[in-house]
PDB file of C-alpha atoms in Angstrom:
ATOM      1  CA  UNK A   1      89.791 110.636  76.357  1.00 44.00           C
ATOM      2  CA  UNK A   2      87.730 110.327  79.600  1.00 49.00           C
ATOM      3  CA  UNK A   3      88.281 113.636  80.003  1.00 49.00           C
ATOM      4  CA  UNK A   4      86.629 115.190  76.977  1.00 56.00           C
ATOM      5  CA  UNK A   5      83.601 112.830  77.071  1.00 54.00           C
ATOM      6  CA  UNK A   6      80.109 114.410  78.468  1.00 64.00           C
ATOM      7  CA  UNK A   7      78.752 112.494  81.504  1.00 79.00           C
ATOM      8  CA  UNK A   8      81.941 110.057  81.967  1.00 85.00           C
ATOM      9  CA  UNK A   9      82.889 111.110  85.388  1.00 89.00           C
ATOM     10  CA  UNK A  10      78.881 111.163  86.384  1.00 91.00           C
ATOM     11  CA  UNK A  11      78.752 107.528  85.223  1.00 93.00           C
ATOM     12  CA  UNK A  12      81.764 106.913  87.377  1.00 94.00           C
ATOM     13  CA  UNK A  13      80.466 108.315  90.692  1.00 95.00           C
ATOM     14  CA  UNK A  14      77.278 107.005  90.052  1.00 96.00           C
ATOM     15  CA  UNK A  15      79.224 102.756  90.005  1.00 96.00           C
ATOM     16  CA  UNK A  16      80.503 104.078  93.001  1.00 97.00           C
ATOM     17  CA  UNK A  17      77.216 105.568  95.125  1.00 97.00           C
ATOM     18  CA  UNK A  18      75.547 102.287  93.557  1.00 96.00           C
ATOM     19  CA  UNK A  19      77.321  99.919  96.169  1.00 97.00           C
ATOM     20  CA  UNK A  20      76.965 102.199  99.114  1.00 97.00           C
ATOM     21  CA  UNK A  21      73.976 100.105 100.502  1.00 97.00           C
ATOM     22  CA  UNK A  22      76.007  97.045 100.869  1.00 96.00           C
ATOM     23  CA  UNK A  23      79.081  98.456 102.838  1.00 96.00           C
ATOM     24  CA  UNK A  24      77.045  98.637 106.086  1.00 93.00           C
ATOM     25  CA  UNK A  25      76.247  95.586 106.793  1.00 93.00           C
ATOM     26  CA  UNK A  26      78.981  94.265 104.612  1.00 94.00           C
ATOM     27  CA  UNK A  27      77.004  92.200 102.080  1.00 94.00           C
ATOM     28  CA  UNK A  28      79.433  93.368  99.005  1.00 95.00           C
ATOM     29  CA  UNK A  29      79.861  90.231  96.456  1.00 95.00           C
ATOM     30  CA  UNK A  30      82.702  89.598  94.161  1.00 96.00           C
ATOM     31  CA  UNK A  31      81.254  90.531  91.130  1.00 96.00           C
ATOM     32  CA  UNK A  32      80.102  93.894  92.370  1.00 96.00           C
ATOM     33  CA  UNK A  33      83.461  94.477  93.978  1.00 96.00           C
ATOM     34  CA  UNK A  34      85.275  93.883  90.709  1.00 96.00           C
ATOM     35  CA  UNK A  35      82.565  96.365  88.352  1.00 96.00           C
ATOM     36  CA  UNK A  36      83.512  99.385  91.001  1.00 97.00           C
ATOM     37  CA  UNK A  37      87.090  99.017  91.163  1.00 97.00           C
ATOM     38  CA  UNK A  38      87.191  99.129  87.495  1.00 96.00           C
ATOM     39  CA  UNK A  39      85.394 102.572  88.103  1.00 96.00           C
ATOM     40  CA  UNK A  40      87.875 103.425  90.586  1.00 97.00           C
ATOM     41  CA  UNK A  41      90.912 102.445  88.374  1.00 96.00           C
ATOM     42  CA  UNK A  42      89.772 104.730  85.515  1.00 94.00           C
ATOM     43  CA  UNK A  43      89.291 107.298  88.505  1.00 95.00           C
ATOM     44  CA  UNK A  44      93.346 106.944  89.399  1.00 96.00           C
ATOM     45  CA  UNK A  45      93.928 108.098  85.559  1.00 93.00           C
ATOM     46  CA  UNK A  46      92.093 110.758  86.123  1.00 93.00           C
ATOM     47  CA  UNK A  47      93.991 111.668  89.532  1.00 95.00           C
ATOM     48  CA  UNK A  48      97.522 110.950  88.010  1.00 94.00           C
ATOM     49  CA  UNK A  49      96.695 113.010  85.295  1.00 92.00           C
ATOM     50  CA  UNK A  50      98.164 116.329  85.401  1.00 92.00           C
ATOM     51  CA  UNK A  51      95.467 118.051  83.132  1.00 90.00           C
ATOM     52  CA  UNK A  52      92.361 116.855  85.386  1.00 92.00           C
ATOM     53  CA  UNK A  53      93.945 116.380  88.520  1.00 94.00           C
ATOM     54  CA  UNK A  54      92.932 120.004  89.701  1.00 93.00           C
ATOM     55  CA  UNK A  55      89.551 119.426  88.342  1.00 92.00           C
ATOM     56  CA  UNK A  56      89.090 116.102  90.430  1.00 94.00           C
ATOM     57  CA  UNK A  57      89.925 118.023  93.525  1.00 96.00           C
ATOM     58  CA  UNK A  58      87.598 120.780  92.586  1.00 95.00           C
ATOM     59  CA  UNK A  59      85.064 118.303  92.456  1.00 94.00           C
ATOM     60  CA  UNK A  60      85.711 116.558  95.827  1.00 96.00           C
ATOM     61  CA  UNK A  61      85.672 113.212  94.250  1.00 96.00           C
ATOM     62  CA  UNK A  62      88.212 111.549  96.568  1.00 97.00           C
ATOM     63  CA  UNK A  63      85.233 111.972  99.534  1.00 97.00           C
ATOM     64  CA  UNK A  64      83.398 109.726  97.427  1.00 97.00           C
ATOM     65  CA  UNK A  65      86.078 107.168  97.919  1.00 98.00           C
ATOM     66  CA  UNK A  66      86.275 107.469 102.035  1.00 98.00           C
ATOM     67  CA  UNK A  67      83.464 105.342 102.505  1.00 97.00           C
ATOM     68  CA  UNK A  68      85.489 102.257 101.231  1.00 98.00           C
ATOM     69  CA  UNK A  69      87.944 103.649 103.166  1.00 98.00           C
ATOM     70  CA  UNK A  70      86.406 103.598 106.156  1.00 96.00           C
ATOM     71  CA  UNK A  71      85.411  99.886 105.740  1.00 96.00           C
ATOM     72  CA  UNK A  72      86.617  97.198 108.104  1.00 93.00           C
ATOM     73  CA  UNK A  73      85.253  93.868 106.738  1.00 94.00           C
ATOM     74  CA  UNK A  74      88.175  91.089 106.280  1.00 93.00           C
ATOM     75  CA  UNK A  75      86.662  89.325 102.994  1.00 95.00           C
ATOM     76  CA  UNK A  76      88.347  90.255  99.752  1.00 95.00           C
ATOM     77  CA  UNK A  77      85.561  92.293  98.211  1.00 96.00           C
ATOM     78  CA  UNK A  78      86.473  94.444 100.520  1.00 97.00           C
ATOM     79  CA  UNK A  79      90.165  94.505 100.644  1.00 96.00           C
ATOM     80  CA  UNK A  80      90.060  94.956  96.996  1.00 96.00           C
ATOM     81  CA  UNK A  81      87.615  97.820  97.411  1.00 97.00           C
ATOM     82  CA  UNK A  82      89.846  99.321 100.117  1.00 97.00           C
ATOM     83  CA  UNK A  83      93.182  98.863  98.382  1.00 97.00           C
ATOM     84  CA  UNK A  84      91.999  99.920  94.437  1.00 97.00           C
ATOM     85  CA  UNK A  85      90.540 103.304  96.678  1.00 98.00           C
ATOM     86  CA  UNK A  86      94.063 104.032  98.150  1.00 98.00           C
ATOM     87  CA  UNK A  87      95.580 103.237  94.662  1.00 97.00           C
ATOM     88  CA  UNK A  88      93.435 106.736  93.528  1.00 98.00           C
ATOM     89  CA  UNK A  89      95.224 108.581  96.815  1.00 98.00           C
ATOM     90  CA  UNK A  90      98.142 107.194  96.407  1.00 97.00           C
ATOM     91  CA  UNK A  91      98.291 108.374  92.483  1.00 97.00           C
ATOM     92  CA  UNK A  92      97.266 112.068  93.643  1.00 97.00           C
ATOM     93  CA  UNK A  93      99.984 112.305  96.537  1.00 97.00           C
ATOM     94  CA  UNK A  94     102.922 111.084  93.535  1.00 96.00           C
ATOM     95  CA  UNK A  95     102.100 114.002  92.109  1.00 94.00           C
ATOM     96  CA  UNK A  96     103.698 116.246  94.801  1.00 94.00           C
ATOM     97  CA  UNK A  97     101.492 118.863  94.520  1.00 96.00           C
ATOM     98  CA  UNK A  98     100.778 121.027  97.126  1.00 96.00           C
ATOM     99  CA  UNK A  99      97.297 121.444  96.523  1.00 96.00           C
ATOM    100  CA  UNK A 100      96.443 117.689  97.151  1.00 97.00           C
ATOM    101  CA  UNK A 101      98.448 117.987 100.216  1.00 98.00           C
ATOM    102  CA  UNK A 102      96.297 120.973 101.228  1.00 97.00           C
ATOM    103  CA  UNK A 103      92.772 119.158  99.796  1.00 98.00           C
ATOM    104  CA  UNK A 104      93.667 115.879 101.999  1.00 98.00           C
ATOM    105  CA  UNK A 105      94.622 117.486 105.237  1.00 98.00           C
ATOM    106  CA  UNK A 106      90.979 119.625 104.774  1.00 97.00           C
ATOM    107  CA  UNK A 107      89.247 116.223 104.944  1.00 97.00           C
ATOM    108  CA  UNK A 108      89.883 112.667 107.266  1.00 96.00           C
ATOM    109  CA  UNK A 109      92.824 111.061 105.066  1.00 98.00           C
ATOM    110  CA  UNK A 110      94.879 110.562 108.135  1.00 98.00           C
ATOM    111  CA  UNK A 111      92.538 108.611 110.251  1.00 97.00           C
ATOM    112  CA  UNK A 112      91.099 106.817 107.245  1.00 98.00           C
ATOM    113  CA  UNK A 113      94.630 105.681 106.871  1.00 98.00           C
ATOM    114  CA  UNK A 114      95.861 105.131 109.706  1.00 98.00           C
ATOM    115  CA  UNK A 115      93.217 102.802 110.845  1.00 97.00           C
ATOM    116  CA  UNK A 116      94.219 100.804 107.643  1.00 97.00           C
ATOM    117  CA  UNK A 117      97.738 100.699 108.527  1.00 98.00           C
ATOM    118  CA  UNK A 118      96.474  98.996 112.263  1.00 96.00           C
ATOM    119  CA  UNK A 119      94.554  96.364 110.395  1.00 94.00           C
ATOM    120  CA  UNK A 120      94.463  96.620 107.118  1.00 94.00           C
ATOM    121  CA  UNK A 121      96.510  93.447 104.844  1.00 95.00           C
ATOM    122  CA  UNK A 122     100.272  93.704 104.244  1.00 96.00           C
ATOM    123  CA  UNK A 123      99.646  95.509 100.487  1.00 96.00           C
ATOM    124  CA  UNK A 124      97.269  97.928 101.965  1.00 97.00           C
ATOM    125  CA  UNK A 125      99.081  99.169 105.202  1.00 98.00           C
ATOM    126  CA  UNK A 126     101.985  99.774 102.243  1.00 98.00           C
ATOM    127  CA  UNK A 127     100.194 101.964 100.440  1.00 98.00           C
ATOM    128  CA  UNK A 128      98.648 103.670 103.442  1.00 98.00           C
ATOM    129  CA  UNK A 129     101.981 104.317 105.011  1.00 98.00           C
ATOM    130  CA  UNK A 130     103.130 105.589 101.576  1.00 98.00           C
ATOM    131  CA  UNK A 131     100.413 108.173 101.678  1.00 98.00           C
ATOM    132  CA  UNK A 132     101.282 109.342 104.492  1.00 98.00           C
ATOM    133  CA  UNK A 133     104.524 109.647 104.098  1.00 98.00           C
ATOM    134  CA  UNK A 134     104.023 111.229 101.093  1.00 98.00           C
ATOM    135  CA  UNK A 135     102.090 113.756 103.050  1.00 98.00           C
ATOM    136  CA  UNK A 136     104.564 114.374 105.882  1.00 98.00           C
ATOM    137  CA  UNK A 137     107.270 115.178 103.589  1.00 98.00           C
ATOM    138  CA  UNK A 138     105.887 118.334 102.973  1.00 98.00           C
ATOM    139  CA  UNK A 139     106.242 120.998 105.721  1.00 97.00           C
ATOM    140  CA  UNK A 140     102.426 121.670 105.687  1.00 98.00           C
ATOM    141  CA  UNK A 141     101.904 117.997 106.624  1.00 98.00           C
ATOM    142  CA  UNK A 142     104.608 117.728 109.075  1.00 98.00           C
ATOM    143  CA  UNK A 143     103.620 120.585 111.125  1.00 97.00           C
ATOM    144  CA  UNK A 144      99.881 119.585 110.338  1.00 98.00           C
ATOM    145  CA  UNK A 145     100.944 116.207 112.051  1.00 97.00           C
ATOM    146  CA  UNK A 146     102.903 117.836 114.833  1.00 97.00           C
ATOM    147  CA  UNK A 147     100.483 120.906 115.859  1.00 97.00           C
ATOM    148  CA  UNK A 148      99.189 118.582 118.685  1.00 96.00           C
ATOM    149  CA  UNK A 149     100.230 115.624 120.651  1.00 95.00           C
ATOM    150  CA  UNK A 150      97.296 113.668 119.623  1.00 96.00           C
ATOM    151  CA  UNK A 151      97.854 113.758 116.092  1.00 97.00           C
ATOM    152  CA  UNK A 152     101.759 113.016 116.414  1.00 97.00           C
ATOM    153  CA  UNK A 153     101.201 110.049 119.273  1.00 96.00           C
ATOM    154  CA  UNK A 154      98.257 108.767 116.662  1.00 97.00           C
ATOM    155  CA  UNK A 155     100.675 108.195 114.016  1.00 98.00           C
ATOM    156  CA  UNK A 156     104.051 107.073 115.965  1.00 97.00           C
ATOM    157  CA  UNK A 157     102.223 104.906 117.840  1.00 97.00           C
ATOM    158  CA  UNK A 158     100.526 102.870 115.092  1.00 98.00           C
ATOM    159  CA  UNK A 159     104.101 103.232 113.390  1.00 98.00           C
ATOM    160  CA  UNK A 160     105.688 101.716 116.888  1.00 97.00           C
ATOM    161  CA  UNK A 161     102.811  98.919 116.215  1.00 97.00           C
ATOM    162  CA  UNK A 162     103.575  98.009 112.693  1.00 97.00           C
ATOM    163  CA  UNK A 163     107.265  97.473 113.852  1.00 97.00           C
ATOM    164  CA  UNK A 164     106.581  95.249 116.048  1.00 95.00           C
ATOM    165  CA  UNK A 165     104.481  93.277 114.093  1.00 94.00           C
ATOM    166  CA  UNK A 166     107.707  92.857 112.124  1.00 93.00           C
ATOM    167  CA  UNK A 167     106.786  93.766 108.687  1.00 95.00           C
ATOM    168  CA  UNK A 168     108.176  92.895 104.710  1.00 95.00           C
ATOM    169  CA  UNK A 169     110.867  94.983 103.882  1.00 95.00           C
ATOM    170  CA  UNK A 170     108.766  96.934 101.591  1.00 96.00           C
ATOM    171  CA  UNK A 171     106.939  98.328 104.046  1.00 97.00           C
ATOM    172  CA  UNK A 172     110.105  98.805 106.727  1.00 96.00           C
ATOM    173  CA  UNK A 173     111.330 101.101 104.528  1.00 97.00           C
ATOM    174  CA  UNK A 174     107.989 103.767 104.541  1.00 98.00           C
ATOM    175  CA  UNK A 175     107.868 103.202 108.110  1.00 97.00           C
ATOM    176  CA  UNK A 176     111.356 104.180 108.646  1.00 97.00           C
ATOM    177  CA  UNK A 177     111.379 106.913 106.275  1.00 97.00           C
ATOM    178  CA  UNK A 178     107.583 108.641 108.322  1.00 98.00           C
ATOM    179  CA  UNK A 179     110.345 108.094 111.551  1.00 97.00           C
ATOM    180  CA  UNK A 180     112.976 110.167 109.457  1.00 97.00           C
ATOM    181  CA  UNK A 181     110.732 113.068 108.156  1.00 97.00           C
ATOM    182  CA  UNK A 182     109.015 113.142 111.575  1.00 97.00           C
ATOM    183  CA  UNK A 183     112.361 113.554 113.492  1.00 96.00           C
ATOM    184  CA  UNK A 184     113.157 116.643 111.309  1.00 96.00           C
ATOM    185  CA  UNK A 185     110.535 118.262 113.404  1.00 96.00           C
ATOM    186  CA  UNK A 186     112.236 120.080 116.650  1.00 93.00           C
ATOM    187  CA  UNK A 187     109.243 118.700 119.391  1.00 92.00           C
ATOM    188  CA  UNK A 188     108.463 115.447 117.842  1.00 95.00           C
ATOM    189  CA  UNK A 189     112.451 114.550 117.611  1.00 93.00           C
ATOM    190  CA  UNK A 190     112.412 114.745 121.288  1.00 91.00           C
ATOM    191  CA  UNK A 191     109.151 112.421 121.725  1.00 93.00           C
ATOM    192  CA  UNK A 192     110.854 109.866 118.868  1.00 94.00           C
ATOM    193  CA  UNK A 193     113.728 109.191 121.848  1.00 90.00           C
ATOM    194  CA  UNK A 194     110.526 107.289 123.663  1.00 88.00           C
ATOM    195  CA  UNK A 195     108.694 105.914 120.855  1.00 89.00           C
ATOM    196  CA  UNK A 196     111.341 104.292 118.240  1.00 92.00           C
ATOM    197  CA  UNK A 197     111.119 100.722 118.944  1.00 93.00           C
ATOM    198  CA  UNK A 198     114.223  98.820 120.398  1.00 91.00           C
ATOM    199  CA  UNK A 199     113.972  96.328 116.967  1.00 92.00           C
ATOM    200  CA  UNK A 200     114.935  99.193 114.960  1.00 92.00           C
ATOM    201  CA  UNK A 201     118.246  99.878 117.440  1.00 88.00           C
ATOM    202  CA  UNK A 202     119.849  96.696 117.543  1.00 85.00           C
ATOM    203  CA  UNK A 203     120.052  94.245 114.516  1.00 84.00           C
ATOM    204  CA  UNK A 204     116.662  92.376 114.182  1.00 88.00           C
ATOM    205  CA  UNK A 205     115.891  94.004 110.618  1.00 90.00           C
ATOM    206  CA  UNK A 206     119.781  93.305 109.934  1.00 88.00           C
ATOM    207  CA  UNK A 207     118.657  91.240 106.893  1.00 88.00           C
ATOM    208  CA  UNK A 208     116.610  93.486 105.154  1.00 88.00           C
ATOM    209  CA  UNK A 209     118.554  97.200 105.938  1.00 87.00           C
ATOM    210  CA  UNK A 210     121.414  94.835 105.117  1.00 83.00           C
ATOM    211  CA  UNK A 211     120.428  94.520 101.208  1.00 85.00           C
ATOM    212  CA  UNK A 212     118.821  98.294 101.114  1.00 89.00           C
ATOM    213  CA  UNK A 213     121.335 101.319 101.340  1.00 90.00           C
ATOM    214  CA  UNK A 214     118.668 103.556 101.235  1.00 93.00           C
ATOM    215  CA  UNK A 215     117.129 102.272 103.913  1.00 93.00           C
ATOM    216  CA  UNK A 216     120.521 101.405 105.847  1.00 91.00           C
ATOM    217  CA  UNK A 217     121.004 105.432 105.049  1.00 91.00           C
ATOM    218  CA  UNK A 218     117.316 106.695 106.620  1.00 94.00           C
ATOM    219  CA  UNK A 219     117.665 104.570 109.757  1.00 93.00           C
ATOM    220  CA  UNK A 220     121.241 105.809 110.550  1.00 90.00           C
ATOM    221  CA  UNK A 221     119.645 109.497 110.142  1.00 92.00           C
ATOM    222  CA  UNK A 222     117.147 108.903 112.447  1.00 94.00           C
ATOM    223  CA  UNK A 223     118.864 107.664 115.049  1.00 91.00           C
ATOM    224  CA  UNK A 224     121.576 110.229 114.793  1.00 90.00           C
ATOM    225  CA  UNK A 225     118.353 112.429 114.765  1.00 91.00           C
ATOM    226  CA  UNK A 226     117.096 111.323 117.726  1.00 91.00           C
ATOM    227  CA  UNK A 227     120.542 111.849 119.613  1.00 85.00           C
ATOM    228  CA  UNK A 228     121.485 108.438 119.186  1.00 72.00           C
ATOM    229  CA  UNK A 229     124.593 108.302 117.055  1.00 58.00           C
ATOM    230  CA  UNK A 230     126.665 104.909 118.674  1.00 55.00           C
ATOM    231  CA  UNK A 231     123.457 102.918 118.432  1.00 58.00           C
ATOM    232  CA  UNK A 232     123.303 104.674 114.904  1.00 55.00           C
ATOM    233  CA  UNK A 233     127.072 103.455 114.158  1.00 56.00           C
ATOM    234  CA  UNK A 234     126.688 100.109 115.504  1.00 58.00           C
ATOM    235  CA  UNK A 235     123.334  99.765 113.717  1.00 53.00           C
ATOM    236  CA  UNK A 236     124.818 100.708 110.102  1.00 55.00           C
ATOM    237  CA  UNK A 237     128.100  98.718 110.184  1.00 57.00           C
ATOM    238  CA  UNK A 238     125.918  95.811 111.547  1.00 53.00           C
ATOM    239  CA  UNK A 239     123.425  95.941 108.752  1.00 50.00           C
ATOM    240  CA  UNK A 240     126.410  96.519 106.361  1.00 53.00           C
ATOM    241  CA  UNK A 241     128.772  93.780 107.316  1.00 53.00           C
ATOM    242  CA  UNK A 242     126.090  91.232 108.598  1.00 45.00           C
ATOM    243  CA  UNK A 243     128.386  90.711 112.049  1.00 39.00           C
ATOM    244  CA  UNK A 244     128.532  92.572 115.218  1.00 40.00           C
ATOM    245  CA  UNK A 245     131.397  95.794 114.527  1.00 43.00           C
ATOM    246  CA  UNK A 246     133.264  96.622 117.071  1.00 43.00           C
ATOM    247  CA  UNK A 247     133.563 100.587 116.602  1.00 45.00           C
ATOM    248  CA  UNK A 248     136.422 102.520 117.554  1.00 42.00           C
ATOM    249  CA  UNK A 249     136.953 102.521 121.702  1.00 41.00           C
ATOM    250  CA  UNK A 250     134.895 104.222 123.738  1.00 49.00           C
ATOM    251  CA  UNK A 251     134.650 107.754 121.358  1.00 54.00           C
ATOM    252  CA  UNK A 252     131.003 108.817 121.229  1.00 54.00           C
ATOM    253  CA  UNK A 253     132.627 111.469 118.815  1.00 59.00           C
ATOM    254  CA  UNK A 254     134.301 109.762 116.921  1.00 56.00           C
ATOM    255  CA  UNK A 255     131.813 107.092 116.343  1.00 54.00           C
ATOM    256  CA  UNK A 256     129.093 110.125 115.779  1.00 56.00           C
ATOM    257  CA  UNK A 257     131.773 111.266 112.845  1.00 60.00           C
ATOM    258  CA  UNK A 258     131.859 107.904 111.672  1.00 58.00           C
ATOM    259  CA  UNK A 259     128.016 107.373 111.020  1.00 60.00           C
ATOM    260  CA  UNK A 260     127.147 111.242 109.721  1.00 59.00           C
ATOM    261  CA  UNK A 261     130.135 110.004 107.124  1.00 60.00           C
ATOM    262  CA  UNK A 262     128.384 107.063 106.131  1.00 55.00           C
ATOM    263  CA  UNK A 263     125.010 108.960 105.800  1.00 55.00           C
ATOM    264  CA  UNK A 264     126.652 111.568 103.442  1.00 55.00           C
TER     265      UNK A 264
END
C-alpha cells in the first residue's frame, strides 16, 4: 500500500530529518523518539519488501538512518532510535541480496556497527553483529573485510571484546559464526590463531554450546580452522557431555578425525 501512495516515503524522511536537531546535543524526548521509530518501522516494510527494496536503495534512504546510528547517548530515546534503525538494516541484509551487500559496503555500515557492538545494549550489539555477519558471508564482504589489516583487526578485535565481556547465548552464537566465516579466508585464518579468545577454547561457554548444536558445530569448525583440532575435540565432547572427555591417547590424528566427524 505504502508503496503506491504519492508522497508516503517523502512524509517518512521528512519524521526522520525532523529530529535531526536534537541528536547533537542529545535532547531527544520519549515522545519524539516513539513518532520516528514508527516512521522507521514502516521504513523496514519497505526494505523487506522485495518489490521496493531496489527502489529504497536507489534512493539512498538507509544514509538517512546513519545519523541515529552514529549516536552514542545511553538514555532510551536513543537506544530505541538506534535499535528500530538497525531493525531497517537488518531487514535489507535477510534479504541476501547482493546488491545491499554492494550498497552497504559503498557507505560506513561497518564502523556504524561496529562501534554499536563496543557499546551499544545487549539487543543492539545482536543485531549489529547479525549485520555483519550477514555481510561477511558473502565473498564480496569477506574479502571487503580482509583487503587490509585495519579493517580485519577492527572487527576481530571488537569480536575478541564482546567475548570477553561474556555475552547471552544469543549473541555467542553471531559472534562465533563472524569467527567461522572469517577463518574461511586464507590470511585472516592465520591472524584468528592470535585473536580467538582462550574462553572460547576451553569450556567457559560449556553451558550454552552445550544446549546449541549449531553452535557446538561452528565453534568446532573454527577451531579446526584455525589449526586447532584437539582443543576443537576436547571443546565439542565437553560442551556435549557437560564433563571433561578424555579423547583417545595422545593421537592428534585421530582426535582431528574425530571432531571433522562430528562437524559433518
Amino acid at each position: 500500500y505504502q508503496r503506491r501512495v504519492h508522497g508516503v516515503m517523502a512524509a517518512l524522511v521528512q519524521e526522520i530529518v525532523a529530529v535531526y536537531p536534537l541528536l547533537s546535543p542529545p535532547n531527544l524526548a520519549p515522545h519524539a523518539s516513539n513518532r520516528v521509530c514508527n516512521a522507521l518501522a514502516l521504513l523496514q516494510c519497505v526494505a523487506s519488501h522485495p518489490e521496493t527494496r531496489s527502489l529504497f536503495l536507489h534512493a539512498h534512504v538507509p544514509l538517512f538512518l546513519y545519523p541515529f546510528l552514529n549516536t552514542v547517548a545511553k538514555t532510551r530515546p536513543f537506544e530505541y532510535l538506534r535499535l528500530t534503525s538497525l531493525g531497517v538494516i537488518g531487514a535489507l541484509v535477510k534479504a541476501d541480496d547482493t546488491d545491499v551487500i554492494k550498497f552497504l559496503l559503498s557507505t560506513e555500515i561497518i564502523p556504524l556497527c561496529l562501534r554499536i557492538m563496543e557499546t551499544g545494549s545487549e539487543l543492539s550489539k545482536t543485531v549489529a553483529t547479525f549485520i555483519v555477519q550477514k555481510i561477511l558471508l558473502f565473498d564480496i564482504g569477506l574479502a571487503y573485510i580482509c583487503a587490509t589489516p585495519e579493517r580485519f583487526y577492527a572487527v576481530a578485535s571488537v569480536l575478541h571484546n564482546m567475548v570477553l565481556d561474556k555475552p547471552s547465548a544469543r549473541l555467542l552464537k553471531h559472534i562465533i559464526r563472524c569467527y567461522l566465516r572469517l577463518s574461511d579466508h586464507l590470511r585472516a585464518r592465520d591472524a584468528l590463531k592470535a585473536c580467538i579468545p582462550d574462553s572460547l577454547r576451553d569450556d567457559s561457554f560449556a553451558e550454552f554450546i552445550g544446549e546449541d548444536l549449531t553452535m557446538r558445530k561452528w565453534l568446532c569448525q573454527l577451531l579446526v580452522n584455525i589449526g586447532d583440532p584437539a582443543v576443537a575435540a576436547s571443546a565439542y565432547q565437553q560442551a556435549a557431555s557437560g564433563a571433561t572427555a578424555v579423547l583417545s591417547g595422545e593421537d592428534l590424528t585421530m582426535r582431528k578425525w574425530l571432531c571433522q566427524l562430528l562437524v559433518n
